[in-house]
mmCIF file of C-alpha atoms in Angstrom:
data_model
loop_
_atom_site.group_PDB
_atom_site.id
_atom_site.type_symbol
_atom_site.label_atom_id
_atom_site.label_comp_id
_atom_site.label_asym_id
_atom_site.label_seq_id
_atom_site.Cartn_x
_atom_site.Cartn_y
_atom_site.Cartn_z
ATOM 1 C CA MET A 1 15.849 -9.454 19.652
ATOM 2 C CA LEU A 2 15.874 -6.215 17.739
ATOM 3 C CA GLU A 3 19.682 -6.018 18.182
ATOM 4 C CA ASN A 4 20.010 -9.486 16.655
ATOM 5 C CA ILE A 5 17.945 -8.454 13.745
ATOM 6 C CA ALA A 6 19.865 -5.146 13.263
ATOM 7 C CA TYR A 7 23.197 -7.034 13.458
ATOM 8 C CA GLU A 8 21.953 -9.636 10.841
ATOM 9 C CA TYR A 9 20.697 -6.745 8.697
ATOM 10 C CA ASN A 10 24.062 -4.906 8.761
ATOM 11 C CA ASN A 11 26.253 -7.955 8.458
ATOM 12 C CA ASN A 12 24.558 -10.415 6.114
ATOM 13 C CA ALA A 13 23.664 -9.553 2.431
ATOM 14 C CA ALA A 14 21.202 -12.435 2.119
ATOM 15 C CA PHE A 15 19.417 -11.506 5.158
ATOM 16 C CA MET A 16 19.119 -8.027 3.874
ATOM 17 C CA TYR A 17 17.597 -9.343 0.715
ATOM 18 C CA TYR A 18 15.019 -11.361 2.541
ATOM 19 C CA ILE A 19 14.094 -8.236 4.618
ATOM 20 C CA LEU A 20 13.812 -5.953 1.571
ATOM 21 C CA THR A 21 11.707 -8.587 -0.180
ATOM 22 C CA PHE A 22 9.392 -8.798 2.801
ATOM 23 C CA VAL A 23 9.119 -4.927 3.110
ATOM 24 C CA GLY A 24 8.553 -4.728 -0.664
ATOM 25 C CA ILE A 25 5.674 -7.260 -0.538
ATOM 26 C CA LEU A 26 4.298 -5.490 2.612
ATOM 27 C CA GLY A 27 4.317 -2.273 0.565
ATOM 28 C CA LEU A 28 2.470 -3.945 -2.307
ATOM 29 C CA VAL A 29 -0.173 -5.201 0.045
ATOM 30 C CA PHE A 30 -0.605 -1.780 1.690
ATOM 31 C CA GLY A 31 -0.808 -0.255 -1.740
ATOM 32 C CA SER A 32 -3.661 -2.517 -2.612
ATOM 33 C CA PHE A 33 -5.387 -1.555 0.477
ATOM 34 C CA LEU A 34 -4.719 2.165 -0.134
ATOM 35 C CA ASN A 35 -6.653 1.807 -3.347
ATOM 36 C CA VAL A 36 -9.553 0.304 -1.543
ATOM 37 C CA VAL A 37 -9.595 2.932 1.084
ATOM 38 C CA ALA A 38 -9.416 5.837 -1.370
ATOM 39 C CA LEU A 39 -12.088 4.415 -3.675
ATOM 40 C CA ARG A 40 -14.522 3.378 -0.961
ATOM 41 C CA PHE A 41 -14.220 6.749 0.673
ATOM 42 C CA LEU A 42 -15.248 8.256 -2.530
ATOM 43 C CA SER A 43 -18.255 5.889 -2.947
ATOM 44 C CA ASP A 44 -19.229 6.210 0.712
ATOM 45 C CA GLU A 45 -18.716 2.491 1.316
ATOM 46 C CA SER A 46 -17.227 0.575 4.153
ATOM 47 C CA ILE A 47 -13.500 -0.217 3.694
ATOM 48 C CA VAL A 48 -14.145 -3.711 5.242
ATOM 49 C CA LEU A 49 -17.310 -4.985 3.655
ATOM 50 C CA PRO A 50 -18.385 -5.867 1.039
ATOM 51 C CA PRO A 51 -15.553 -7.825 -0.447
ATOM 52 C CA SER A 52 -13.731 -6.592 -3.462
ATOM 53 C CA LYS A 53 -15.706 -6.656 -6.699
ATOM 54 C CA CYS A 54 -15.288 -5.734 -10.345
ATOM 55 C CA PRO A 55 -16.382 -2.031 -10.766
ATOM 56 C CA ASP A 56 -18.144 -2.932 -14.016
ATOM 57 C CA CYS A 57 -19.939 -6.367 -13.632
ATOM 58 C CA LYS A 58 -19.946 -6.171 -9.786
ATOM 59 C CA THR A 59 -18.824 -9.923 -9.445
ATOM 60 C CA LYS A 60 -17.042 -10.664 -6.247
ATOM 61 C CA LEU A 61 -13.382 -11.227 -6.853
ATOM 62 C CA LYS A 62 -11.507 -14.280 -5.781
ATOM 63 C CA TRP A 63 -8.622 -13.810 -3.422
ATOM 64 C CA TYR A 64 -6.105 -14.578 -6.229
ATOM 65 C CA ASP A 65 -7.597 -11.767 -8.345
ATOM 66 C CA ASN A 66 -6.422 -9.383 -5.702
ATOM 67 C CA ILE A 67 -2.694 -10.187 -5.577
ATOM 68 C CA PRO A 68 -1.011 -6.861 -5.902
ATOM 69 C CA VAL A 69 0.438 -6.168 -9.388
ATOM 70 C CA LEU A 70 0.773 -9.820 -10.347
ATOM 71 C CA ALA A 71 -3.002 -10.265 -10.755
ATOM 72 C CA TYR A 72 -3.282 -7.297 -12.988
ATOM 73 C CA ILE A 73 -0.281 -8.700 -15.199
ATOM 74 C CA LEU A 74 -1.742 -12.299 -15.343
ATOM 75 C CA LEU A 75 -5.241 -10.951 -16.187
ATOM 76 C CA SER A 76 -3.755 -8.506 -18.829
ATOM 77 C CA GLY A 77 -5.437 -5.706 -17.142
ATOM 78 C CA LYS A 78 -8.995 -6.975 -17.529
ATOM 79 C CA CYS A 79 -11.608 -8.491 -15.326
ATOM 80 C CA ARG A 80 -11.659 -12.204 -15.163
ATOM 81 C CA TYR A 81 -15.430 -12.231 -15.670
ATOM 82 C CA CYS A 82 -16.604 -9.412 -17.861
ATOM 83 C CA LYS A 83 -13.245 -8.805 -19.719
ATOM 84 C CA LYS A 84 -13.577 -5.046 -19.204
ATOM 85 C CA PRO A 85 -10.344 -3.046 -18.583
ATOM 86 C CA ILE A 86 -9.282 -2.651 -14.985
ATOM 87 C CA SER A 87 -7.848 0.838 -14.226
ATOM 88 C CA ILE A 88 -4.097 1.155 -14.456
ATOM 89 C CA GLN A 89 -4.385 3.130 -11.010
ATOM 90 C CA TYR A 90 -4.280 -0.262 -9.163
ATOM 91 C CA PRO A 91 -0.923 -1.567 -10.101
ATOM 92 C CA ILE A 92 0.716 1.911 -10.182
ATOM 93 C CA VAL A 93 -0.382 2.696 -6.605
ATOM 94 C CA GLU A 94 0.654 -0.892 -5.515
ATOM 95 C CA ALA A 95 4.020 -0.696 -7.125
ATOM 96 C CA LEU A 96 4.701 2.946 -6.014
ATOM 97 C CA THR A 97 3.942 1.972 -2.459
ATOM 98 C CA GLY A 98 6.070 -1.150 -2.544
ATOM 99 C CA LEU A 99 8.901 0.889 -3.874
ATOM 100 C CA MET A 100 8.568 3.727 -1.372
ATOM 101 C CA PHE A 101 8.400 1.271 1.489
ATOM 102 C CA VAL A 102 11.730 -0.304 0.339
ATOM 103 C CA LEU A 103 13.353 3.068 -0.164
ATOM 104 C CA VAL A 104 12.283 4.424 3.283
ATOM 105 C CA PHE A 105 13.537 1.139 4.887
ATOM 106 C CA LEU A 106 16.747 1.359 3.048
ATOM 107 C CA LYS A 107 17.310 5.031 4.194
ATOM 108 C CA TYR A 108 16.115 4.553 7.851
ATOM 109 C CA GLY A 109 16.392 0.881 8.619
ATOM 110 C CA PHE A 110 14.913 -0.482 11.871
ATOM 111 C CA THR A 111 14.057 2.922 13.435
ATOM 112 C CA LEU A 112 10.974 4.691 14.590
ATOM 113 C CA ALA A 113 11.173 6.893 11.558
ATOM 114 C CA THR A 114 10.356 4.066 9.217
ATOM 115 C CA PRO A 115 6.841 3.214 10.324
ATOM 116 C CA MET A 116 6.014 6.953 10.722
ATOM 117 C CA LEU A 117 7.110 7.731 7.213
ATOM 118 C CA TRP A 118 5.224 4.740 5.829
ATOM 119 C CA LEU A 119 2.062 6.171 7.543
ATOM 120 C CA LEU A 120 2.693 9.670 6.157
ATOM 121 C CA PHE A 121 3.321 8.352 2.716
ATOM 122 C CA CYS A 122 0.274 6.083 2.843
ATOM 123 C CA GLY A 123 -1.950 9.056 3.962
ATOM 124 C CA GLY A 124 -0.487 11.088 1.117
ATOM 125 C CA ILE A 125 -1.310 8.343 -1.399
ATOM 126 C CA VAL A 126 -4.969 8.143 -0.354
ATOM 127 C CA MET A 127 -5.354 11.942 -0.457
ATOM 128 C CA CYS A 128 -3.697 12.034 -3.925
ATOM 129 C CA ILE A 129 -6.174 9.429 -5.227
ATOM 130 C CA THR A 130 -9.299 11.124 -3.812
ATOM 131 C CA ASP A 131 -8.018 14.549 -4.815
ATOM 132 C CA PHE A 132 -7.220 13.512 -8.273
ATOM 133 C CA ARG A 133 -10.568 11.566 -8.833
ATOM 134 C CA LYS A 134 -12.936 14.037 -7.146
ATOM 135 C CA GLN A 135 -10.972 17.006 -5.800
ATOM 136 C CA ILE A 136 -11.768 15.882 -2.355
ATOM 137 C CA ILE A 137 -9.383 15.405 0.707
ATOM 138 C CA PHE A 138 -11.097 13.755 3.669
ATOM 139 C CA ASP A 139 -10.351 15.017 7.100
ATOM 140 C CA VAL A 140 -10.344 11.528 8.482
ATOM 141 C CA ILE A 141 -7.330 10.840 6.444
ATOM 142 C CA SER A 142 -5.438 14.239 6.536
ATOM 143 C CA MET A 143 -6.000 15.068 10.258
ATOM 144 C CA PRO A 144 -4.216 12.152 11.832
ATOM 145 C CA LEU A 145 -1.178 12.875 9.655
ATOM 146 C CA ILE A 146 -0.663 16.272 11.528
ATOM 147 C CA PRO A 147 0.337 14.701 14.837
ATOM 148 C CA ILE A 148 2.363 11.945 13.097
ATOM 149 C CA GLY A 149 4.348 14.557 11.320
ATOM 150 C CA LEU A 150 4.805 16.578 14.432
ATOM 151 C CA VAL A 151 6.002 13.647 16.480
ATOM 152 C CA TYR A 152 8.288 12.607 13.581
ATOM 153 C CA SER A 153 9.827 16.079 13.563
ATOM 154 C CA PHE A 154 10.990 15.777 17.055
ATOM 155 C CA PHE A 155 12.852 12.625 16.325
#
């Protein structure tokens, strides 16, 4: 099956655009999750519960208020409920992650290097956010990246 996908990827431009679109959207979704992970680690909250809420008015957000980048644009960078500004960090991290997913995929394609580099990049993003905001880098984020990097270096 992977051989068929690799063949289609290398020999069909339309298929390549579909794959790159999927990879980009996957990166946007991961970027959105990375924001949640970083900010909830800093506030000592679970990354699973409670559901997303406005940082100012604490209103639970609807699913469509969490669509990466698009929701920020459609809401003009403001909370739907209290109209206070939403940090520009959210769409920047989402877009950067989406772009990096696509660039890594373009460089390495369907190889083991791709998901490993995605993981390393995602860990780095979370560490950058927590370091920038509170000068903290959590071991639970940084330590798993060491064996991933070591395994990657062998391949």
